[in-house]
PDB file of C-alpha atoms in Angstrom:
ATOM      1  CA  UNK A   9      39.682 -17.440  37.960  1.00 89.00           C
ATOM      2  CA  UNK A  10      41.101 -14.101  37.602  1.00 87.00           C
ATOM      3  CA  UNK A  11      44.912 -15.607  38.440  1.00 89.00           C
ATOM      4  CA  UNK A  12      44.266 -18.238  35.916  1.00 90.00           C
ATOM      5  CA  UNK A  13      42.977 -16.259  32.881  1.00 90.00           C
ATOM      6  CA  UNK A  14      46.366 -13.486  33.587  1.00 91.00           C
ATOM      7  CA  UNK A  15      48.699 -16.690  33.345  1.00 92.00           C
ATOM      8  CA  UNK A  16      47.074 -17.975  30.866  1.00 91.00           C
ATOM      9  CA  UNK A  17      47.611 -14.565  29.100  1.00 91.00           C
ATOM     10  CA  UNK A  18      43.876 -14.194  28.920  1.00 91.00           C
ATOM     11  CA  UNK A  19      43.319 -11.383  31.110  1.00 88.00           C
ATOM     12  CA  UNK A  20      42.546  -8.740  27.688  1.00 92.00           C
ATOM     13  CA  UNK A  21      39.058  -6.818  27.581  1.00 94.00           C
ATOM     14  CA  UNK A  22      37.131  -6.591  24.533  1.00 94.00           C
ATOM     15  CA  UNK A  23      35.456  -3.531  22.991  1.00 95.00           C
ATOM     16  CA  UNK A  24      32.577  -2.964  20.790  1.00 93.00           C
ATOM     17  CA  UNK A  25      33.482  -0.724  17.215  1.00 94.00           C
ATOM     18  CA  UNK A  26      30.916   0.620  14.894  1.00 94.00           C
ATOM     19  CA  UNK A  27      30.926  -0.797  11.398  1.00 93.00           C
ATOM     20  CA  UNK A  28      31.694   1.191   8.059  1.00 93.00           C
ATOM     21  CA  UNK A  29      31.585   0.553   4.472  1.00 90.00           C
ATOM     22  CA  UNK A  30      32.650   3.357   2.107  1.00 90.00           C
ATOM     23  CA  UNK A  31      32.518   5.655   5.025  1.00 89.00           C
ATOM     24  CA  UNK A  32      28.748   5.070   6.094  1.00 93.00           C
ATOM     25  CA  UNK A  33      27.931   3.354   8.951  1.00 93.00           C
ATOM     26  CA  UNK A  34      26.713   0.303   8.986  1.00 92.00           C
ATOM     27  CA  UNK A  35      23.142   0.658  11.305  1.00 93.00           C
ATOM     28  CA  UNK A  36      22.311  -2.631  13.485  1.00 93.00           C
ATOM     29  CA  UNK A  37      26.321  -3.852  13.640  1.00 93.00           C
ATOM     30  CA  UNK A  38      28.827  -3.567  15.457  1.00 94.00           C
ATOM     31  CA  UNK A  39      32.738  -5.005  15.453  1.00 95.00           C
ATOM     32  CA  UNK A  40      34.472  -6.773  18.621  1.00 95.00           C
ATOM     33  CA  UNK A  41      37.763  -5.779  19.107  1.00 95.00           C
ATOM     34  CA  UNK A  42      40.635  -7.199  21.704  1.00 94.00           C
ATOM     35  CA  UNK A  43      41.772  -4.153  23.190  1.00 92.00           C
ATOM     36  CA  UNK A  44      45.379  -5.421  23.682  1.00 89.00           C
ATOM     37  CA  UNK A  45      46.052  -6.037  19.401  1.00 89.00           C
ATOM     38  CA  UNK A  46      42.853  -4.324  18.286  1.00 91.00           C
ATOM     39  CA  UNK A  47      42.394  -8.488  16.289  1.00 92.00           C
ATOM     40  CA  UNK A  48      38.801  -9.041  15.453  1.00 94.00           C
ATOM     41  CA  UNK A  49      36.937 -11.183  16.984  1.00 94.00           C
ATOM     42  CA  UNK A  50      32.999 -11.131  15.209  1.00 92.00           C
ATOM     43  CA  UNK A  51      30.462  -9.152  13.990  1.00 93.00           C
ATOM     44  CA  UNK A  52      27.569  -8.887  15.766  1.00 92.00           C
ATOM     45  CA  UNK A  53      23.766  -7.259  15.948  1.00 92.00           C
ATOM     46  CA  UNK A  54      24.069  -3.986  17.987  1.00 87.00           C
ATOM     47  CA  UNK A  55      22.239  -5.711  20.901  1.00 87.00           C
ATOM     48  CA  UNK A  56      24.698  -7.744  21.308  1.00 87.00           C
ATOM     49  CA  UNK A  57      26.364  -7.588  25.197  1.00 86.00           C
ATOM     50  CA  UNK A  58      30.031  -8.255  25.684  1.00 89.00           C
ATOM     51  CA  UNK A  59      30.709 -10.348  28.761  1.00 88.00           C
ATOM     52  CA  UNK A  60      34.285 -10.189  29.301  1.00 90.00           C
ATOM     53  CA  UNK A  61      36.181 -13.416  30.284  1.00 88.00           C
ATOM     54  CA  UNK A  62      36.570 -11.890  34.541  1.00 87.00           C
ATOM     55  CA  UNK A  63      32.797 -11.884  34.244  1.00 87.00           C
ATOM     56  CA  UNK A  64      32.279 -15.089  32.579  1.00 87.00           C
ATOM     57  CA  UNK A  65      34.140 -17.274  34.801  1.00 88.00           C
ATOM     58  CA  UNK A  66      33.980 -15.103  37.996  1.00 85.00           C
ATOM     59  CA  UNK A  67      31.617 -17.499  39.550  1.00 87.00           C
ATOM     60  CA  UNK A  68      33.606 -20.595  39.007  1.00 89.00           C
ATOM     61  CA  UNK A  69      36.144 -19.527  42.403  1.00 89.00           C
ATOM     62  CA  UNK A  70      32.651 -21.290  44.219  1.00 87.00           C
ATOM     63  CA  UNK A  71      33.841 -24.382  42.623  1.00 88.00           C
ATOM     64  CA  UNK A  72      37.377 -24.300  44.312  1.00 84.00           C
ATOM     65  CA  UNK A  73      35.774 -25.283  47.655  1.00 77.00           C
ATOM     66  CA  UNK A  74      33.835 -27.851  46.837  1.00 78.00           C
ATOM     67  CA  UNK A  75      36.767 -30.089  45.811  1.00 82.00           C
ATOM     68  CA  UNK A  76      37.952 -28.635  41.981  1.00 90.00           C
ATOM     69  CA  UNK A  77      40.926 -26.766  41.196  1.00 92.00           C
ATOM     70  CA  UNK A  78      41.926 -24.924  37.800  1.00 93.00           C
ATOM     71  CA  UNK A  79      43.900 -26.865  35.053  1.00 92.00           C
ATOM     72  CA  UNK A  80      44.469 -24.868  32.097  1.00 90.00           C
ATOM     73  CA  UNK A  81      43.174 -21.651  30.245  1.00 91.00           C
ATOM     74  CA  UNK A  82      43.315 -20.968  26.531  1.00 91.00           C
ATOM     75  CA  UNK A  83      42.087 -19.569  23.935  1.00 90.00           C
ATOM     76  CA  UNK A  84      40.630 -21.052  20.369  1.00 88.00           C
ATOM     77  CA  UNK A  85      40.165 -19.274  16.716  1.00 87.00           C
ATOM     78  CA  UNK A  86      42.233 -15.967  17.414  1.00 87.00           C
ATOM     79  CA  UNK A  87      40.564 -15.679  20.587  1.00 89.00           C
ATOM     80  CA  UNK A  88      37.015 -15.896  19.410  1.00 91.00           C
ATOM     81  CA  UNK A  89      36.762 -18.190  22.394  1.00 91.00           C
ATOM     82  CA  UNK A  90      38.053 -18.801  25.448  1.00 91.00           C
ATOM     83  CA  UNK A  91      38.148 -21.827  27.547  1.00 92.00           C
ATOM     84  CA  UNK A  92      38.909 -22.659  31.090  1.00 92.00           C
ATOM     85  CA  UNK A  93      39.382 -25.826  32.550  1.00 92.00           C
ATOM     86  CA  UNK A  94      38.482 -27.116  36.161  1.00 94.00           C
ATOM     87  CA  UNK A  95      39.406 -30.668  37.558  1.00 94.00           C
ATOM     88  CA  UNK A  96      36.918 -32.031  39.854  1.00 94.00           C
ATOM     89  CA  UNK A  97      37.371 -35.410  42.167  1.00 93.00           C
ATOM     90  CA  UNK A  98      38.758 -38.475  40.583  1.00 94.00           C
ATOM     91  CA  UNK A  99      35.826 -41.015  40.066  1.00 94.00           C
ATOM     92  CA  UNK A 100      35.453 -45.085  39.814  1.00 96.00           C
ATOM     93  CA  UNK A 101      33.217 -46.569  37.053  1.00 95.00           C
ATOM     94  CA  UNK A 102      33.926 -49.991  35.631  1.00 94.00           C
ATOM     95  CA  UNK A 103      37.302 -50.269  37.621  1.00 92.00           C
ATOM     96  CA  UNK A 104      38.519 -47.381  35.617  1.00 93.00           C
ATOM     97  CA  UNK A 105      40.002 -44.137  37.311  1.00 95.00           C
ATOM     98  CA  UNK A 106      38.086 -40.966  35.534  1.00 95.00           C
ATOM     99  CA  UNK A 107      38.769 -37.452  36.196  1.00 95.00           C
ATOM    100  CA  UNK A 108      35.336 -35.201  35.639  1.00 95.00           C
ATOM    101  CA  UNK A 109      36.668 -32.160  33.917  1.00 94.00           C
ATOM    102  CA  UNK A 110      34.382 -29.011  33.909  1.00 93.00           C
ATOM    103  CA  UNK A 111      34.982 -26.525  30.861  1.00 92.00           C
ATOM    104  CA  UNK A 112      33.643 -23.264  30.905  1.00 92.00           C
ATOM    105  CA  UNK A 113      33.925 -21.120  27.609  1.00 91.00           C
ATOM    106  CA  UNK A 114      32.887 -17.363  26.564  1.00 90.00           C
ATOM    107  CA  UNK A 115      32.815 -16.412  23.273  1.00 90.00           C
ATOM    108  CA  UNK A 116      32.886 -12.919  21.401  1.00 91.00           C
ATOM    109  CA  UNK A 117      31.826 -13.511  17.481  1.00 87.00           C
ATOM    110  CA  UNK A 118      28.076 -14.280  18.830  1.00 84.00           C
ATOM    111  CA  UNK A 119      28.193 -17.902  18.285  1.00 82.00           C
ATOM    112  CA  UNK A 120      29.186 -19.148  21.948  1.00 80.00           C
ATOM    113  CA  UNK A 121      27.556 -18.164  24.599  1.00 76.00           C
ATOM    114  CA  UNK A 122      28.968 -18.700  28.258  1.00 86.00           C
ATOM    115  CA  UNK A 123      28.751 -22.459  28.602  1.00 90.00           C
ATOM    116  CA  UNK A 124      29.623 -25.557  30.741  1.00 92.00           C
ATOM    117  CA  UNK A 125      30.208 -28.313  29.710  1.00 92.00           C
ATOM    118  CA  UNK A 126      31.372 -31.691  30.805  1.00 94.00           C
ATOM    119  CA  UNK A 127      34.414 -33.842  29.572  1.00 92.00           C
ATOM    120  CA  UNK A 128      35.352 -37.002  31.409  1.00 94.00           C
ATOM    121  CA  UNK A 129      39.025 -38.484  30.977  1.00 93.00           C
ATOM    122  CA  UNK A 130      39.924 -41.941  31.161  1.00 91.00           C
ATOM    123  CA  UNK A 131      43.283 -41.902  33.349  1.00 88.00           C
ATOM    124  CA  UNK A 132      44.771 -45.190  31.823  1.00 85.00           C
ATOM    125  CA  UNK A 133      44.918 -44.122  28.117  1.00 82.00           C
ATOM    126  CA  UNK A 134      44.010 -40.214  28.358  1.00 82.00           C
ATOM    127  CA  UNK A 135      40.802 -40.586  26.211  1.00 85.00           C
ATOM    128  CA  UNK A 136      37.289 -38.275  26.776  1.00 89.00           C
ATOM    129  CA  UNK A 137      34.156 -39.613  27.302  1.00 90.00           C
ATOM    130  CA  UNK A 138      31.899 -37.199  25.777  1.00 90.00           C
ATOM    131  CA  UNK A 139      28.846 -38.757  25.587  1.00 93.00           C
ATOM    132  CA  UNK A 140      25.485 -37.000  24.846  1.00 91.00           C
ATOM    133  CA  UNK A 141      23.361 -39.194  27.648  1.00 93.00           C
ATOM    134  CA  UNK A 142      20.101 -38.960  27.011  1.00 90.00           C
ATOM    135  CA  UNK A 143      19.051 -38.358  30.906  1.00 92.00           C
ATOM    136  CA  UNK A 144      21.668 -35.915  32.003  1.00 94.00           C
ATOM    137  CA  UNK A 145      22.882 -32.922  30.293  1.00 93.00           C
ATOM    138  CA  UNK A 146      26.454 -33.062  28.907  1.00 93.00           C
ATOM    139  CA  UNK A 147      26.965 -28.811  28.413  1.00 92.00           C
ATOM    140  CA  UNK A 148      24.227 -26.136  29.866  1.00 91.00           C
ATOM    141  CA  UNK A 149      24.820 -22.127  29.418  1.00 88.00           C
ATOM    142  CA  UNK A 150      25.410 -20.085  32.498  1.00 82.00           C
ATOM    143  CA  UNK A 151      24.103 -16.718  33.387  1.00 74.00           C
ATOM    144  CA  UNK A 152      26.663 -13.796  33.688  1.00 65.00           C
ATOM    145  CA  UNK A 153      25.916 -13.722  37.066  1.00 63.00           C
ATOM    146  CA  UNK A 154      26.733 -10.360  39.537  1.00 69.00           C
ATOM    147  CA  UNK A 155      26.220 -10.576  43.058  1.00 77.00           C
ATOM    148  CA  UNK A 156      28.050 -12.885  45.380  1.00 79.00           C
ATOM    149  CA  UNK A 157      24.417 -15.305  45.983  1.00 83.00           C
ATOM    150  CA  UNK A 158      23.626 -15.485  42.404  1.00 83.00           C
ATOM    151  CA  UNK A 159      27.563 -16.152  41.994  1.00 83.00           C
ATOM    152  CA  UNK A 160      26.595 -19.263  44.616  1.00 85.00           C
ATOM    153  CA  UNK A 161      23.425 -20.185  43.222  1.00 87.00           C
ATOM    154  CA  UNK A 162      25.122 -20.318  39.649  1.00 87.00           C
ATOM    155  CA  UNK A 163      27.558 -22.556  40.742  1.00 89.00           C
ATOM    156  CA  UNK A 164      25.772 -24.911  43.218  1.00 90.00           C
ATOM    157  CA  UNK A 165      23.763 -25.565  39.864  1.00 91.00           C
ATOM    158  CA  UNK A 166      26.695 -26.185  38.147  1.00 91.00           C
ATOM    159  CA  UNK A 167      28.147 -28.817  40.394  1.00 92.00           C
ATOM    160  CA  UNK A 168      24.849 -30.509  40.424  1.00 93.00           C
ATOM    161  CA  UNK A 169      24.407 -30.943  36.811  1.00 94.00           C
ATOM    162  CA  UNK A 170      28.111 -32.263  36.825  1.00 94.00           C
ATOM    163  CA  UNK A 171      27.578 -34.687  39.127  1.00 94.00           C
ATOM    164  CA  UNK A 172      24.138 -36.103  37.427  1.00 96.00           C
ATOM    165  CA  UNK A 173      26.206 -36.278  33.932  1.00 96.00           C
ATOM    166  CA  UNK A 174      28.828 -38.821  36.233  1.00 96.00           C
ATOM    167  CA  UNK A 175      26.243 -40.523  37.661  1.00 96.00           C
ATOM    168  CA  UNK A 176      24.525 -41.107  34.692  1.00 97.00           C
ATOM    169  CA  UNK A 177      27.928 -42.026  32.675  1.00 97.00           C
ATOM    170  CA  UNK A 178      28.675 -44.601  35.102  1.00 97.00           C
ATOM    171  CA  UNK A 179      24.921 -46.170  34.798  1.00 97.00           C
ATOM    172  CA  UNK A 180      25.256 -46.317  31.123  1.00 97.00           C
ATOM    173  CA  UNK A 181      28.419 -47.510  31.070  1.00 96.00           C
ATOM    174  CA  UNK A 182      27.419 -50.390  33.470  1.00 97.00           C
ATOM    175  CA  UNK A 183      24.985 -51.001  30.492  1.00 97.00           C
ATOM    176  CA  UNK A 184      26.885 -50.945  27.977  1.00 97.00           C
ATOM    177  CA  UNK A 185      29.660 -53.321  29.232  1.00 97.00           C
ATOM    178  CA  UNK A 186      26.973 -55.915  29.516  1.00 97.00           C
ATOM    179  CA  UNK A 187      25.782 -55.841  26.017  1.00 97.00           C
ATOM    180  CA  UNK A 188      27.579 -58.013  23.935  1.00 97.00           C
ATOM    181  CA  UNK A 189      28.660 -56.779  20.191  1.00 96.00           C
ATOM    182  CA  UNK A 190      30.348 -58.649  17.648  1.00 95.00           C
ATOM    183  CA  UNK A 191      33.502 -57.388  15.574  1.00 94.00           C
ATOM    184  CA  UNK A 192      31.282 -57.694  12.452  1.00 94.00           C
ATOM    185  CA  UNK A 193      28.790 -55.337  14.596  1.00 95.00           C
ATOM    186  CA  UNK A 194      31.559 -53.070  14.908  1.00 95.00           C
ATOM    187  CA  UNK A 195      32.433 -53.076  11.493  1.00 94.00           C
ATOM    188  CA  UNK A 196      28.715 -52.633  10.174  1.00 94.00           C
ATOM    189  CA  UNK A 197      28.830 -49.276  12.676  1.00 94.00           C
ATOM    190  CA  UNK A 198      31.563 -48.361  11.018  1.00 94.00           C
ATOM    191  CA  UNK A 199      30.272 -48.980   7.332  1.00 93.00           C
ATOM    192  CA  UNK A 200      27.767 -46.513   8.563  1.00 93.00           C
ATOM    193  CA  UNK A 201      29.653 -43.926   9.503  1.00 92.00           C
ATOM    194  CA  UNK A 202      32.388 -43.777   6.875  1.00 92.00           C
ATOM    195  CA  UNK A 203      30.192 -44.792   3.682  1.00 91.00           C
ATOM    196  CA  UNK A 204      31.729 -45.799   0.057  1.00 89.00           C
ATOM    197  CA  UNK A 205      29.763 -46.108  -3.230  1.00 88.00           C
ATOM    198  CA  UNK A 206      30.657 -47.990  -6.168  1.00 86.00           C
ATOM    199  CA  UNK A 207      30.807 -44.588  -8.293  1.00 88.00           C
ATOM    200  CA  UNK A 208      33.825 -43.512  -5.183  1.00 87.00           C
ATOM    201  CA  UNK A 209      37.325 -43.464  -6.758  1.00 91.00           C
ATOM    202  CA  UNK A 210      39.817 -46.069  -5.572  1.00 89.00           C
ATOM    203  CA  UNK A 211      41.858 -43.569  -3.796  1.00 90.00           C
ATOM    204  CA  UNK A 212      38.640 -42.392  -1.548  1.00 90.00           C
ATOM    205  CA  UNK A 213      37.754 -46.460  -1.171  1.00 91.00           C
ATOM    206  CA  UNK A 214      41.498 -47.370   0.065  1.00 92.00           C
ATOM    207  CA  UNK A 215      41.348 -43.888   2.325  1.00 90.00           C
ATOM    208  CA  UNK A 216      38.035 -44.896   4.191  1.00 92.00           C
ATOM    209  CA  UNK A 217      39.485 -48.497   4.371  1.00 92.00           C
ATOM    210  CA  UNK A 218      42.524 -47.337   6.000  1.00 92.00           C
ATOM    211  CA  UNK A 219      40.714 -45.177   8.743  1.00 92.00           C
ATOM    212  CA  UNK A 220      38.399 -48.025   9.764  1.00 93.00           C
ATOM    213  CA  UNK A 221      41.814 -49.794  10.258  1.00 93.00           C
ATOM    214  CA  UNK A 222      43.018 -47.411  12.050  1.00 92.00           C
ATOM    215  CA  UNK A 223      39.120 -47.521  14.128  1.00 93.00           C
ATOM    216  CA  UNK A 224      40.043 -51.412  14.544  1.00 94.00           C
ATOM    217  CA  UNK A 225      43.781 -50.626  15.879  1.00 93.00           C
ATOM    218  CA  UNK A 226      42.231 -48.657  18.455  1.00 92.00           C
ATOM    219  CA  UNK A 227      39.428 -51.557  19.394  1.00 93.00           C
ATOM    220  CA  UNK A 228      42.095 -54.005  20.189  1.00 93.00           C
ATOM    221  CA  UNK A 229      44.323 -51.766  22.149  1.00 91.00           C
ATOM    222  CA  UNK A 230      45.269 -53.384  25.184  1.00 91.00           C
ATOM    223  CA  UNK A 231      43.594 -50.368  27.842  1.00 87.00           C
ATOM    224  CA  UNK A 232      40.497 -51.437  26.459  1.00 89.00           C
ATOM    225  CA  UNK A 233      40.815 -55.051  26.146  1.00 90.00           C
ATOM    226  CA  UNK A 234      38.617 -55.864  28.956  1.00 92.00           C
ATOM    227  CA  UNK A 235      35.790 -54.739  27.569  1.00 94.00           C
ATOM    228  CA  UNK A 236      36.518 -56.218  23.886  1.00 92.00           C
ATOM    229  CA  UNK A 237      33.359 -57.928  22.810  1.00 95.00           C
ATOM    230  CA  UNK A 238      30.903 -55.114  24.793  1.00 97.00           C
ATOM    231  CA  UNK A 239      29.031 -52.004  23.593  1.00 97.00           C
ATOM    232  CA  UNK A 240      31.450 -50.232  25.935  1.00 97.00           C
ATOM    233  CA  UNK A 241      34.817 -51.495  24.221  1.00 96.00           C
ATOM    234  CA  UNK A 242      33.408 -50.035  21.090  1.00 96.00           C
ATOM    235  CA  UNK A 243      32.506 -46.826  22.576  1.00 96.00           C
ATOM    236  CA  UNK A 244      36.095 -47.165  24.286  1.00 94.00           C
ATOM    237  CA  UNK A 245      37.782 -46.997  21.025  1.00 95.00           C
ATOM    238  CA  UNK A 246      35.845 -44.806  19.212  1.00 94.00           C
ATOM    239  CA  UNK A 247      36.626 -42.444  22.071  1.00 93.00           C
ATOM    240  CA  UNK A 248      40.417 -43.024  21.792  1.00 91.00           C
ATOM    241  CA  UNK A 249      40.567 -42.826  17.868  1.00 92.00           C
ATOM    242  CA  UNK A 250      38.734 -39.922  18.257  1.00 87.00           C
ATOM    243  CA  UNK A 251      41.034 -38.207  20.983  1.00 82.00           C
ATOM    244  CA  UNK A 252      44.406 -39.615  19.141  1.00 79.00           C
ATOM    245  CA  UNK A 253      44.083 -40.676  15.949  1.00 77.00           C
ATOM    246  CA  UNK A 254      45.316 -37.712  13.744  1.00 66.00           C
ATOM    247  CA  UNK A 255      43.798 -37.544  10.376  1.00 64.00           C
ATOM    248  CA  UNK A 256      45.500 -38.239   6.981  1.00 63.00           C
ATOM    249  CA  UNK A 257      46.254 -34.229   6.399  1.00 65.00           C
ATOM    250  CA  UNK A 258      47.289 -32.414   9.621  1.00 63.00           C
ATOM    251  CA  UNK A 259      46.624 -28.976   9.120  1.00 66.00           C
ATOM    252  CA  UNK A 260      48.191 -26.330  11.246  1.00 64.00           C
ATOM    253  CA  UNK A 261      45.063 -25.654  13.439  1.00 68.00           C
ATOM    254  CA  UNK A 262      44.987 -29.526  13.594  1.00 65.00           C
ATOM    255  CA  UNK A 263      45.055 -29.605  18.072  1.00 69.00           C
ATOM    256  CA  UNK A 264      42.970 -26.540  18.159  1.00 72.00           C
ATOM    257  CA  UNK A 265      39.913 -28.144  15.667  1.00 72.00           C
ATOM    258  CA  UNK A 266      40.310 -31.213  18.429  1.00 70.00           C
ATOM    259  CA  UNK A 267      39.783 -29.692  21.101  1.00 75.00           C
ATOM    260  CA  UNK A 268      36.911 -28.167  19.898  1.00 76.00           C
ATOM    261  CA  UNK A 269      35.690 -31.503  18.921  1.00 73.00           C
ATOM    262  CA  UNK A 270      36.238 -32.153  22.716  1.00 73.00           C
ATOM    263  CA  UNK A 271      34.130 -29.441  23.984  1.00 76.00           C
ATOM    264  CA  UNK A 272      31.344 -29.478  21.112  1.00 79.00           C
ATOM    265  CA  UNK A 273      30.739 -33.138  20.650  1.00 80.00           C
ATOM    266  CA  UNK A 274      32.839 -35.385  17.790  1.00 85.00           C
ATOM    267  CA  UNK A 275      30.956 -36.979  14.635  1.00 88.00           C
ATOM    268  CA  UNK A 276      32.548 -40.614  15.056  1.00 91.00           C
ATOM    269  CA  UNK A 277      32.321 -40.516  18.957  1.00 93.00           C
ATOM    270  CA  UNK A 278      28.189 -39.816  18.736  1.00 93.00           C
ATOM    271  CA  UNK A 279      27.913 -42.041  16.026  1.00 93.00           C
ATOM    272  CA  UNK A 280      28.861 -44.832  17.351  1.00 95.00           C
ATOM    273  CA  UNK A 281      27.613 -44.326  20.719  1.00 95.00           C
ATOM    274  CA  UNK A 282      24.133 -44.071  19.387  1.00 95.00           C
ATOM    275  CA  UNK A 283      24.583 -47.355  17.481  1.00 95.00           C
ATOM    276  CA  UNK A 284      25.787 -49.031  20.530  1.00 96.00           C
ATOM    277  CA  UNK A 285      23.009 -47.439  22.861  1.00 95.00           C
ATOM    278  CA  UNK A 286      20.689 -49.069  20.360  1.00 94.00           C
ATOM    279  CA  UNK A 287      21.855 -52.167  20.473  1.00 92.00           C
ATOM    280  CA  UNK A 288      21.814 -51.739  24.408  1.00 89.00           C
TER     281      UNK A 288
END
């Protein structure tokens, strides 16, 4: 992990600063700094502990035995949080090939804690499955662990969780490729999700027209047309429109906001796999 976070240029420490406002200290705050550009990263409560990203991840190298290697590194919102990214063993569910990915963030504005959290890709089109199931967790903080048997414990823990979330994902989906949906079903989800009232300009009507299009592009994509008419073909696309489809404006932070999307959960994806898990 160490190796990974210095290529990925994430090998910085982060120091704590005491606040000031017309030269009086601020009591119960305190500033984190990156000690490489002295950018700020949060303000947080003067209990607050910094765990710096060698310590966060440190007990990930007991993954790299049990079958995972180390994809990427990077770093999201000025480096208010850090990611890194660990492949695990290519899986089978529904005749699809899916690659488990493990990502493990630290954060330094008090908002993210050390975290893991699961995102499955679908090989054949690229898409995540990031699906809250509701009997295996999807993300779980870690403890900023020390010695080399909590390191162990930490990450025998982690594996395990991970591979309950894929054997869940594959039950559900199972599931969910037996229940038939209709188009119209699809459509009524999506009525749901992107709502219009009569008092709605014509401009905002045509724009939410236009996306569930775009929604209904993505449902009869050919990587997914094996599972057209199923609670699982719908989930399919509203995982690929959510993973590809770029919004009307693209704003500069455009990839960064989607891959936080990725790690923290996406609006349309949840939606409309809690529609579909209802009709399931």
């Amino acid at each position: 992990s160490e190796e990974a976070l210095e290529l990925a240029g994430l090998n910085w420490t982060v120091k704590s600063e005491p606040v000031y406002a017309n030269n009086m200290l601020i009591p119960g705050y305190k500033a984190n700094i990156s000690e490489t550009d002295g950018a700020f990263l949060g303000m947080v409560g003067d209990r607050y502990q910094i765990v710096q990203n060698k310590e966060a991840f440190d007990f990930t190298d007991a993954l790299i035995g049990e079958g995972c290697t180390y994809e990427t590194a990077g770093s999201l919102d000025g480096g208010k949080r850090i990611f890194l990214l660990a492949r695990m063993p290519e899986e089978i569910i529904l005749d699809d090939k899916v690659v488990p990915y493990l990502a493990f963030t630290n954060g330094f504005n008090g908002y993210y804690a050390i975290k893991a959290c699961m995102t499955p890709t679908r090989i054949v089109c690229n898409n995540t499955l990031n699906l809250a199931l509701k009997n295996a967790q999807r993300t779980w903080s870690t403890k900023h662990v020390g010695d080399i048997q909590s390191k162990l414990d930490e990450a025998r823990e982690t594996l395990r969780l991970a591979k309950t979330y894929m054997k869940e994902l594959s039950v559900t989906a199972d599931i969910l490729a037996n229940t038939k949906v209709s188009e119209d079903e699809v459509r009524e989800v999506l009525n749901i999700i992107y709502p219009v009232s009569e008092e709605d300009s014509d401009r905002r009507k045509s724009n939410v027209e236009e996306i569930k299009d775009n929604f209904m592009v993505c449902y009869f994509a050919p990587d997914i047309l094996k599972f057209k008419g199923t609670a699982w073909g719908a989930v399919q696309a509203a995982s690929d429109f959510s993973t590809h489809v770029a919004p009307k404006r693209v704003t500069a932070n455009y990839a960064e906001k989607n891959f936080s999307k990725v790690l923290d959960g996406n609006v349309v994806l949840d939606a409309m796999f809690a529609k579909m898990l209802e009709k399931a």
